[in-house]
Coordinates of C-alpha atoms in Angstrom, one line a residue:
M1 CA 38.1 34.5 -40.5
E2 CA 36.1 35.4 -43.8
L3 CA 37.1 38.7 -45.4
D4 CA 37.1 40.1 -48.9
A5 CA 40.8 40.0 -49.4
N6 CA 40.5 41.7 -52.8
S7 CA 39.1 44.9 -51.3
L8 CA 41.9 45.4 -48.7
G9 CA 44.8 46.0 -51.0
A10 CA 47.8 47.7 -49.3
L11 CA 45.9 47.7 -46.0
S12 CA 46.6 43.9 -45.9
L13 CA 50.2 44.8 -45.1
L14 CA 49.4 46.7 -42.0
P15 CA 49.3 43.9 -39.3
A16 CA 52.7 42.4 -40.2
S17 CA 54.2 45.9 -40.5
I18 CA 53.0 47.0 -37.1
A19 CA 54.1 43.6 -35.5
I20 CA 57.7 43.9 -37.0
L21 CA 58.1 47.6 -36.3
L22 CA 56.8 47.4 -32.7
A23 CA 59.0 44.3 -32.0
F24 CA 62.2 46.1 -32.9
I25 CA 61.1 49.3 -31.1
T26 CA 59.7 47.7 -27.8
R27 CA 61.7 44.5 -27.9
N28 CA 58.5 42.9 -26.6
T29 CA 57.3 40.3 -29.0
V30 CA 54.1 39.4 -27.3
F31 CA 52.8 43.0 -27.0
S32 CA 53.8 43.7 -30.7
L33 CA 52.0 40.7 -32.0
A34 CA 48.8 41.3 -29.8
V35 CA 48.7 45.0 -31.0
A36 CA 49.2 43.9 -34.5
C37 CA 46.4 41.3 -34.4
L38 CA 44.1 43.9 -32.7
V39 CA 44.8 46.7 -35.3
G40 CA 44.5 44.1 -38.1
V41 CA 40.9 43.0 -37.1
L42 CA 39.9 46.6 -36.6
A43 CA 41.2 47.6 -40.0
A44 CA 39.4 44.6 -41.6
G45 CA 36.2 45.9 -40.2
Q46 CA 35.7 43.1 -37.7
G47 CA 35.3 45.3 -34.6
L48 CA 36.7 44.6 -31.1
M49 CA 35.0 41.1 -31.1
G50 CA 37.2 40.2 -34.0
F51 CA 40.1 39.8 -31.8
P52 CA 38.8 37.0 -29.6
N53 CA 37.2 35.4 -32.6
L54 CA 40.6 35.4 -34.4
L55 CA 42.3 33.8 -31.5
K56 CA 39.6 31.2 -31.2
E57 CA 39.7 30.3 -34.9
S58 CA 43.5 30.3 -35.1
L59 CA 44.3 28.4 -32.0
G60 CA 41.5 25.9 -32.2
T61 CA 43.1 24.1 -35.2
T62 CA 44.8 20.8 -35.5
S63 CA 48.0 22.6 -36.6
F64 CA 48.3 24.7 -33.5
S65 CA 47.2 21.8 -31.2
W66 CA 50.1 19.9 -32.7
I67 CA 52.8 22.5 -32.1
F68 CA 51.3 23.2 -28.6
L69 CA 51.7 19.6 -27.6
L70 CA 55.1 19.3 -29.3
E71 CA 56.4 22.2 -27.3
L72 CA 54.9 20.9 -24.0
F73 CA 56.6 17.5 -24.5
I74 CA 59.9 19.1 -25.5
G75 CA 59.8 21.4 -22.4
I76 CA 59.2 18.3 -20.3
S77 CA 62.1 16.5 -21.9
I78 CA 64.5 19.4 -21.3
A79 CA 63.3 19.6 -17.7
F80 CA 64.1 15.9 -17.2
F81 CA 67.6 16.4 -18.8
Q82 CA 68.2 19.2 -16.3
R83 CA 66.9 17.4 -13.3
T84 CA 68.9 14.3 -13.9
G85 CA 72.0 16.2 -14.6
A86 CA 72.2 14.8 -18.2
I87 CA 73.0 18.1 -19.8
R88 CA 75.6 18.8 -17.2
N89 CA 77.2 15.5 -17.8
F90 CA 77.1 15.9 -21.5
S91 CA 78.7 19.3 -21.2
A92 CA 81.4 17.9 -19.0
W93 CA 82.0 15.1 -21.4
V94 CA 82.3 17.4 -24.4
Q95 CA 84.5 19.8 -22.4
S96 CA 86.9 16.9 -21.7
L97 CA 87.7 16.9 -25.4
H98 CA 89.9 19.9 -24.7
L99 CA 87.7 22.4 -26.6
N100 CA 87.8 26.1 -27.1
R101 CA 85.3 28.7 -28.2
V102 CA 85.7 28.0 -31.8
R103 CA 85.3 24.1 -31.4
V104 CA 82.2 24.6 -29.2
Q105 CA 80.6 26.5 -32.0
L106 CA 81.6 24.0 -34.6
I107 CA 80.1 21.2 -32.5
A108 CA 76.9 23.1 -32.2
W109 CA 77.0 23.7 -36.1
F110 CA 77.5 19.9 -36.7
M111 CA 74.7 18.9 -34.2
G112 CA 72.3 21.3 -36.1
M113 CA 73.1 19.6 -39.4
F114 CA 72.9 16.1 -37.9
V115 CA 69.4 16.6 -36.5
F116 CA 68.0 17.3 -40.0
F117 CA 64.7 15.4 -39.8
S118 CA 62.8 18.1 -37.7
D119 CA 63.2 21.9 -38.0
Y120 CA 61.3 22.1 -34.6
F121 CA 63.6 19.6 -32.8
S122 CA 66.9 20.8 -34.2
P123 CA 67.1 24.4 -32.7
L124 CA 65.6 23.3 -29.5
F125 CA 67.9 20.3 -29.2
V126 CA 71.1 22.3 -30.2
G127 CA 70.2 25.1 -27.8
A128 CA 69.3 23.2 -24.9
T129 CA 72.2 20.7 -25.1
M130 CA 74.9 23.3 -25.9
R131 CA 73.8 26.2 -23.8
D132 CA 75.6 25.3 -20.6
L133 CA 78.8 24.6 -22.6
S134 CA 78.6 27.8 -24.6
D135 CA 78.0 29.9 -21.5
K136 CA 81.3 28.5 -20.0
F137 CA 83.2 29.4 -23.1
R138 CA 81.6 32.9 -23.1
I139 CA 79.6 32.4 -26.3
S140 CA 76.6 34.8 -26.4
R141 CA 73.1 33.4 -26.4
E142 CA 72.5 35.4 -29.6
K143 CA 75.3 33.5 -31.3
L144 CA 74.0 30.2 -30.1
A145 CA 70.6 31.1 -31.4
Y146 CA 72.0 32.0 -34.7
I147 CA 73.9 28.7 -35.1
A148 CA 70.7 26.7 -34.0
D149 CA 68.4 28.7 -36.3
S150 CA 70.5 28.7 -39.4
T151 CA 71.2 24.9 -39.4
S152 CA 67.5 23.9 -38.8
A153 CA 65.3 25.1 -41.7
P154 CA 68.1 25.4 -44.3
V155 CA 69.1 21.8 -43.8
S156 CA 65.5 20.6 -43.6
V157 CA 64.9 22.2 -47.0
L158 CA 68.0 20.6 -48.6
V159 CA 67.5 17.0 -47.5
P160 CA 64.9 15.2 -49.7
I161 CA 63.5 12.9 -47.0
T162 CA 62.4 15.6 -44.6
G163 CA 58.8 16.8 -43.8
W164 CA 59.8 20.1 -45.7
A165 CA 60.9 18.3 -48.7
V166 CA 57.8 16.0 -48.8
Y167 CA 55.6 19.1 -48.5
I168 CA 57.3 21.0 -51.3
E169 CA 57.3 17.8 -53.5
G170 CA 53.6 17.5 -52.9
L171 CA 53.0 21.0 -54.1
M172 CA 54.7 20.3 -57.4
I173 CA 52.6 17.2 -58.4
G174 CA 50.3 17.9 -61.3
M175 CA 52.3 20.9 -62.7
G176 CA 53.9 20.3 -66.1
P177 CA 55.3 16.9 -66.6
I178 CA 55.4 16.2 -62.8
V179 CA 52.7 13.6 -62.5
G180 CA 53.7 11.7 -59.4
A181 CA 55.8 11.4 -56.3
A182 CA 58.7 10.0 -58.1
D183 CA 58.8 12.9 -60.6
S184 CA 58.5 15.6 -57.8
I185 CA 61.3 14.0 -55.8
A186 CA 63.6 13.9 -58.9
V187 CA 62.8 17.7 -59.5
F188 CA 63.5 18.5 -55.8
V189 CA 66.9 16.7 -55.9
S190 CA 67.7 18.5 -59.2
A191 CA 66.8 21.8 -57.6
I192 CA 69.2 21.4 -54.6
P193 CA 72.4 22.9 -56.3
Y194 CA 70.3 26.0 -57.2
N195 CA 69.1 26.5 -53.6
F196 CA 71.7 29.1 -53.0
Y197 CA 70.3 30.6 -49.8
A198 CA 70.0 27.3 -47.9
L199 CA 73.4 26.2 -48.9
L200 CA 75.1 29.4 -48.3
A201 CA 73.3 29.9 -44.9
V202 CA 74.7 26.6 -43.6
V203 CA 78.1 27.3 -44.9
M204 CA 78.1 30.9 -43.5
V205 CA 77.4 29.5 -39.9
G206 CA 80.4 27.2 -40.3
L207 CA 82.6 30.0 -41.5
V208 CA 81.5 32.3 -38.7
A209 CA 81.9 29.6 -36.1
A210 CA 85.5 28.9 -37.4
R211 CA 86.2 32.6 -37.5
V212 CA 87.0 32.6 -41.2
V213 CA 84.2 35.1 -41.4
P214 CA 84.6 37.5 -38.5
E215 CA 81.5 38.7 -36.5
F216 CA 80.1 42.0 -37.6
G217 CA 77.1 44.2 -36.8
P218 CA 75.1 43.6 -33.7
M219 CA 76.5 40.1 -33.4
K220 CA 80.0 41.5 -32.9
A221 CA 78.8 43.7 -30.1
A222 CA 77.0 40.8 -28.4
E223 CA 80.1 38.5 -28.6
Q224 CA 82.4 41.3 -27.3
R225 CA 80.0 41.9 -24.4
T226 CA 80.1 38.2 -23.4
I227 CA 83.8 37.8 -23.8
D228 CA 84.5 41.0 -21.8
T229 CA 81.9 40.7 -19.0
G230 CA 80.7 37.0 -19.1
K231 CA 77.2 38.3 -19.6
V232 CA 75.7 35.8 -22.2
Y233 CA 72.8 38.2 -22.8
R234 CA 72.4 41.9 -22.4
D235 CA 71.1 43.6 -19.3
G236 CA 67.3 43.9 -19.5
A237 CA 67.0 40.9 -21.9
E238 CA 64.1 38.7 -21.7
P239 CA 65.3 35.2 -22.5
L240 CA 62.5 33.2 -24.2
M241 CA 62.8 30.2 -22.0
G242 CA 61.4 30.7 -18.5
E243 CA 63.5 30.6 -15.4
E244 CA 61.4 27.5 -14.3
L245 CA 63.3 25.6 -16.9
T246 CA 66.8 27.2 -17.1
E247 CA 67.3 27.1 -13.3
I248 CA 66.3 23.4 -12.5
Q249 CA 68.9 21.8 -10.3
T250 CA 70.1 18.2 -10.5
Y251 CA 68.3 16.0 -8.0
E252 CA 70.5 15.4 -5.1
G253 CA 72.0 11.9 -5.0
V254 CA 71.0 10.8 -8.5
K255 CA 73.5 8.7 -10.2
T256 CA 73.4 10.3 -13.7
S257 CA 73.9 8.0 -16.7
L258 CA 74.7 9.7 -19.8
L259 CA 73.4 6.7 -21.8
L260 CA 70.1 6.2 -20.0
N261 CA 69.2 9.9 -19.1
F262 CA 70.4 11.6 -22.4
V263 CA 71.5 9.3 -25.2
L264 CA 68.6 6.8 -25.2
P265 CA 65.8 9.4 -24.9
V266 CA 67.4 11.2 -27.8
I267 CA 67.7 7.9 -29.8
V268 CA 63.9 7.4 -29.0
V269 CA 63.1 10.7 -30.6
I270 CA 65.3 10.0 -33.7
A271 CA 64.0 6.4 -34.0
V272 CA 60.3 7.2 -33.9
A273 CA 60.4 10.4 -36.0
T274 CA 62.5 8.9 -38.7
G275 CA 61.1 5.4 -38.6
S276 CA 57.5 6.8 -38.9
F277 CA 58.6 8.9 -41.8
V278 CA 60.1 6.0 -43.7
L279 CA 57.1 3.9 -43.1
T280 CA 54.4 6.5 -43.5
N281 CA 55.9 9.6 -45.2
S282 CA 54.9 11.4 -42.1
A283 CA 57.3 12.0 -39.1
L284 CA 55.5 11.6 -35.9
T285 CA 57.7 14.1 -34.1
M286 CA 55.2 15.1 -31.4
E287 CA 54.5 11.4 -30.6
A288 CA 58.3 10.9 -30.6
F289 CA 58.8 13.4 -27.9
L290 CA 55.8 12.1 -25.8
L291 CA 57.4 8.6 -25.9
S292 CA 60.9 10.1 -25.1
A293 CA 59.5 12.0 -22.2
A294 CA 57.7 9.0 -20.9
F295 CA 60.9 6.8 -21.2
A296 CA 62.9 9.5 -19.4
G297 CA 60.4 9.7 -16.6
I298 CA 60.5 5.9 -16.1
I299 CA 64.3 5.9 -16.0
M300 CA 64.1 8.7 -13.4
R301 CA 61.8 6.7 -11.2
I302 CA 64.0 3.6 -11.5
Q303 CA 66.9 5.8 -10.4
G304 CA 65.0 6.6 -7.2
I305 CA 63.7 10.0 -7.9
P306 CA 60.1 10.2 -6.4
L307 CA 57.1 10.3 -8.6
S308 CA 56.1 13.7 -6.9
D309 CA 59.5 15.2 -7.9
I310 CA 59.0 13.8 -11.5
M311 CA 55.7 15.4 -11.9
R312 CA 56.9 18.7 -10.4
T313 CA 59.8 18.7 -12.8
A314 CA 57.5 18.1 -15.7
T315 CA 55.3 21.0 -14.6
M316 CA 58.3 23.3 -14.4
G317 CA 59.2 22.2 -17.9
I318 CA 55.7 23.1 -19.1
K319 CA 55.9 26.5 -17.3
G320 CA 59.4 27.1 -18.7
I321 CA 58.3 26.6 -22.4
M322 CA 55.1 28.8 -22.0
P323 CA 56.8 32.1 -23.2
A324 CA 57.6 30.5 -26.5
I325 CA 54.0 29.0 -26.7
I326 CA 52.5 32.3 -26.1
I327 CA 54.5 34.0 -28.9
L328 CA 53.8 31.1 -31.2
A329 CA 50.0 31.5 -30.5
F330 CA 50.0 35.2 -31.4
A331 CA 52.3 34.4 -34.5
Y332 CA 49.8 31.8 -35.6
A333 CA 46.9 34.2 -35.2
L334 CA 48.7 37.0 -37.1
N335 CA 49.6 34.6 -39.9
D336 CA 45.9 33.5 -40.3
L337 CA 44.9 37.2 -40.2
S338 CA 47.4 38.1 -42.9
R339 CA 46.2 35.2 -45.0
A340 CA 42.5 36.3 -44.6
M341 CA 43.4 39.9 -45.5
G342 CA 45.2 38.8 -48.7
T343 CA 48.7 40.0 -47.7
A344 CA 50.6 37.4 -49.9
T345 CA 48.1 37.9 -52.8
Y346 CA 48.7 41.6 -52.8
I347 CA 52.5 41.2 -52.8
V348 CA 52.2 38.7 -55.7
D349 CA 49.8 40.9 -57.7
Q350 CA 52.0 43.9 -57.4
T351 CA 55.2 42.0 -58.6
A352 CA 53.9 39.4 -61.1
G353 CA 54.4 41.7 -64.1
W354 CA 58.2 41.7 -63.6
L355 CA 58.4 37.9 -64.0
T356 CA 60.6 37.4 -67.2
P357 CA 62.7 34.2 -68.0
A358 CA 65.9 36.0 -67.0
M359 CA 64.5 37.5 -63.8
L360 CA 62.1 34.7 -62.7
P361 CA 64.4 32.9 -60.2
A362 CA 65.7 36.2 -58.6
L363 CA 62.2 37.8 -58.3
T364 CA 60.6 34.5 -57.1
F365 CA 63.2 34.3 -54.3
L366 CA 62.6 38.0 -53.5
I367 CA 58.8 37.7 -53.5
A368 CA 58.9 34.5 -51.5
G369 CA 61.2 36.1 -49.0
T370 CA 58.9 39.1 -48.6
I371 CA 55.9 37.0 -48.1
A372 CA 57.7 34.8 -45.5
F373 CA 59.1 38.0 -43.7
S374 CA 55.6 39.4 -43.6
T375 CA 53.7 36.3 -42.4
G376 CA 56.4 34.5 -40.5
S377 CA 55.4 31.3 -42.4
S378 CA 57.8 29.6 -44.9
W379 CA 55.3 26.7 -45.5
G380 CA 52.5 29.2 -46.2
T381 CA 55.0 30.9 -48.7
F382 CA 55.6 27.6 -50.4
A383 CA 51.9 26.9 -50.9
I384 CA 51.3 30.4 -52.3
M385 CA 54.4 30.7 -54.5
M386 CA 54.9 27.2 -55.9
P387 CA 51.6 27.3 -57.9
I388 CA 52.6 30.6 -59.4
A389 CA 56.4 30.4 -60.1
L390 CA 56.5 26.7 -61.4
P391 CA 53.7 27.1 -64.0
I392 CA 55.4 30.2 -65.2
A393 CA 58.8 28.4 -65.4
F394 CA 57.2 25.6 -67.4
T395 CA 55.6 28.1 -69.8
F396 CA 59.0 29.6 -70.5
S397 CA 60.5 26.2 -70.8
G398 CA 58.0 24.6 -73.1
D399 CA 56.7 22.2 -70.4
Q400 CA 60.1 20.7 -70.2
L401 CA 62.3 20.2 -67.0
T402 CA 65.1 22.6 -67.4
P403 CA 67.4 24.5 -65.2
L404 CA 65.0 27.3 -65.1
V405 CA 62.4 25.1 -63.5
Y406 CA 65.0 23.7 -61.1
A407 CA 66.1 27.3 -60.2
S408 CA 62.5 28.4 -59.7
V409 CA 61.7 25.6 -57.3
A410 CA 64.8 26.3 -55.4
A411 CA 64.1 30.0 -55.3
V412 CA 60.6 29.4 -53.7
A413 CA 62.3 27.1 -51.1
G414 CA 65.2 29.3 -50.3
G415 CA 63.2 32.5 -50.4
G416 CA 60.8 31.1 -47.7
V417 CA 63.7 30.2 -45.5
F418 CA 65.4 33.6 -46.1
G419 CA 62.2 35.4 -45.0
D420 CA 61.8 33.3 -42.0
H421 CA 65.4 34.1 -40.8
C422 CA 64.7 37.8 -41.0
S423 CA 61.3 37.8 -39.4
P424 CA 60.6 38.0 -35.7
L425 CA 57.2 36.3 -36.6
S426 CA 58.9 33.1 -37.6
D427 CA 58.1 30.0 -35.6
T428 CA 61.5 28.3 -36.3
S429 CA 63.3 31.5 -35.1
I430 CA 61.1 31.6 -32.0
L431 CA 62.1 28.1 -31.3
A432 CA 65.8 28.9 -31.9
S433 CA 65.4 31.6 -29.3
T434 CA 63.7 29.3 -26.9
G435 CA 66.5 26.6 -27.2
A436 CA 69.3 29.0 -26.6
A437 CA 67.3 30.9 -23.9
S438 CA 68.0 34.1 -25.8
D439 CA 66.0 37.2 -26.0
H440 CA 64.0 36.8 -29.3
I441 CA 64.4 40.3 -30.7
D442 CA 68.1 40.3 -29.9
H443 CA 68.4 37.0 -31.8
I444 CA 66.6 38.4 -34.9
K445 CA 68.7 41.7 -34.7
T446 CA 72.0 39.8 -34.6
Q447 CA 71.0 37.2 -37.2
L448 CA 69.6 39.7 -39.6
P449 CA 72.8 41.1 -41.1
Y450 CA 74.1 37.5 -41.9
A451 CA 70.8 36.5 -43.5
V452 CA 70.8 39.7 -45.6
V453 CA 74.3 39.1 -46.8
V454 CA 73.6 35.5 -47.8
G455 CA 70.2 36.7 -49.3
V456 CA 71.9 39.4 -51.4
I457 CA 74.5 36.9 -52.6
S458 CA 71.7 34.5 -53.5
I459 CA 69.8 37.2 -55.5
A460 CA 73.0 38.1 -57.4
A461 CA 73.6 34.4 -58.1
Y462 CA 69.9 34.0 -59.5
V463 CA 70.4 37.1 -61.6
L464 CA 73.6 35.8 -63.0
I465 CA 72.2 32.3 -63.8
G466 CA 69.0 33.8 -65.1
Q467 CA 71.0 35.3 -68.0
T468 CA 72.2 31.9 -69.0
L469 CA 69.0 29.7 -68.6

């Protein structure tokens, strides 16, 4: 969508503001995003036909096609896990370890950190595999979504061999003395200790899971409701995963093999995704899930499940994942609209004058968080903020690699994740709600206080170190 972004000014904030406000008021994410997109195209002078044109341009891209197919294959994989009884058997095996509520949450926390190679796979995998177990131990779906969400993107942005890291490293090449991939990787690794939000977000999940930090705010109410009544989500909630997927029953007479029906399909995903990343610097995550689903389907047929039942199960998996895909579609459209209207540019222009050496890391983190919150895109935030913050840091540092440079890189990365965690428009948060089968707005409302606490601590840390850099 071609717009004169320079002429829109504060009006560019309108679509995201409407989406976020309506989402919290109505608790209906699809309605809120659709209204925001419609109001946005009207405010931009595109008329009513601007709305279908926006959807056509946003959803007809390679980027959305990739996430669309990825979601379909993940939905099919989860459906196959359900139909073969793999998740039930996995839950029974874990339960045999004499667990309690705390240990179940800690297992989910460790699983989220283990699946570091894909921020899309991690929340869906943790949510889908731990959901039955967490329900049995009366852990709210909101809590499970929080654990899945806060161990996906934060971990992905801390490990230098993930797609997130490679993307950020690529953005740094050509700035200051960073002339190649080896230089950018070294800078990324040096910036990890300064990525306060990502580090503290992961630690906070572990502390909350272990009850070292008690629940507070809406999360406390959600957990108390589940403990007292057994209701894993509130009355009237709309779990983001459809009933077609959550209510699939185990095929009668199938002899479930935890190795064949669960472990090996997961290994296929991990092997293909990580192997392709090592060989090509690009993780073939979507292809990994396609192969995993195909492998699982073949095993089901060998186990005696009719082909017609396998295809019906796959269809139910696709239907069950559609609520998440619809929300992602509107979120992509709103992100494109905000980009065309110049939302991020306006935010940067309004705050650029405050960037001094002492305040550069803290303000970079805050601006990045604001952009990610408004657009729901941490990667888009990285692309906008890195070319701004890093050259300024090099100017203040005399084109030398200094702690100020490392802190600025970390502030961009951590700020993008922080904004994502607070925004109902974030794709990774949507996937966490999907995996946990949680109401999406309930997930954001319960996660928000924890994200804000960690965000405030991170800003304070950047202010303190800014005085010494």
